[in-house]
Short mmCIF file of C-alpha atoms in Angstrom, two decimals:
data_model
loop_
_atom_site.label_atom_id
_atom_site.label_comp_id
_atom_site.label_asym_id
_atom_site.label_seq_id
_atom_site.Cartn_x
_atom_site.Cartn_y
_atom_site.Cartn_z
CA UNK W 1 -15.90 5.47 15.48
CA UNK W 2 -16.43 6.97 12.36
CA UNK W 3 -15.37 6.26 9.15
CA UNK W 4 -12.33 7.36 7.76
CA UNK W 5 -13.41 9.15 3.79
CA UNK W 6 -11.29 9.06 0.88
CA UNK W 7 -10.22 12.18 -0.58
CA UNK W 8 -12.74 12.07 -3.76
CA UNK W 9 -10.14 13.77 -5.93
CA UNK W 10 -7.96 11.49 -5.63
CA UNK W 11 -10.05 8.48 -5.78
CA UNK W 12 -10.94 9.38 -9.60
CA UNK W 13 -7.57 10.69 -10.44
CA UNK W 14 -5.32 7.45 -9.17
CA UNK W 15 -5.95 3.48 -9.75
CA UNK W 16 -3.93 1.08 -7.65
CA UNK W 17 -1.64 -1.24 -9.21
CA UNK W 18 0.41 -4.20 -7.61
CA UNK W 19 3.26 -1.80 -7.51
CA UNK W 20 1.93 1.53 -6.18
CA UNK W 21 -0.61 3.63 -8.21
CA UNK W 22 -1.00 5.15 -12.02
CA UNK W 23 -2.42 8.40 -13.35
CA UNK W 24 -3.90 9.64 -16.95
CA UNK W 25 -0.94 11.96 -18.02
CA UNK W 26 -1.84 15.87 -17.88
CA UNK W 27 -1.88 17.79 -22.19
CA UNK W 28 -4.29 15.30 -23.26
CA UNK W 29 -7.78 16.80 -22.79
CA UNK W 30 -8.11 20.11 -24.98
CA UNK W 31 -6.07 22.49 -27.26
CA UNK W 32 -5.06 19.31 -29.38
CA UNK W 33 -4.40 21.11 -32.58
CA UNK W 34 -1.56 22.75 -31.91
CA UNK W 35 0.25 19.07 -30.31
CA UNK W 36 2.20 16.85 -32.69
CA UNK W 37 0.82 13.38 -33.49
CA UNK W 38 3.96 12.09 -31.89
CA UNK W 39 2.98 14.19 -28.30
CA UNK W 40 -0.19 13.16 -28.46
CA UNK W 41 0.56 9.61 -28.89
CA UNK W 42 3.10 9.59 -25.79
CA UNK W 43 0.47 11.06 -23.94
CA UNK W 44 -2.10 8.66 -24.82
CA UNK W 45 -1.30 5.83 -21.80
CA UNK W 46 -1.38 5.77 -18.21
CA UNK W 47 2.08 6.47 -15.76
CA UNK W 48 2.94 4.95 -12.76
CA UNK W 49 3.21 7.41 -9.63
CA UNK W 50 6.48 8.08 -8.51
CA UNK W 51 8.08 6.28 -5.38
CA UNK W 52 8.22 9.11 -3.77
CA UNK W 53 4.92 10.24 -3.85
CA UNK W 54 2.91 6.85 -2.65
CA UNK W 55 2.88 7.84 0.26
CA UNK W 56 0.97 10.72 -0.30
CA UNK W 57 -1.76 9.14 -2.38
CA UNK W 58 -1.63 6.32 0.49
CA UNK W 59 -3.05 8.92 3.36
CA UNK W 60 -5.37 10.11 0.87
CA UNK W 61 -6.55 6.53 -0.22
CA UNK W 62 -6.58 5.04 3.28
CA UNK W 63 -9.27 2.26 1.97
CA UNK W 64 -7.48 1.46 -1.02
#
């Protein structure tokens, strides 16, 4: 049998975590002139991945 591959996207986009997955939040990378300090600063962390889309990242991750 072969092996089953990980979707490479995905794999540098999402880190597990005990309870599902996180992601860096999307804004943060160019244009940051025009974004307050305050947006910029909420932006700054990682989320966690919404419930309803583990799944999803699961079937992509399948060796995670």
């Amino acid at each position: 049998m072969p092996k089953i591959k990980s979707n490479s996207g995905a794999r540098k986009r999402f880190k597990p975590t005990a309870k599902g997955f996180k992601h860096k939040q999307s804004f943060r990378s160019h244009i940051l002139t025009k974004k307050s300090p305050k947006r910029k600063r909420q932006l700054r962390g990682m989320k966690q991945i919404a419930a309803s889309d583990v799944p999803l990242i699961k079937r992509m991750l399948p060796n995670v």
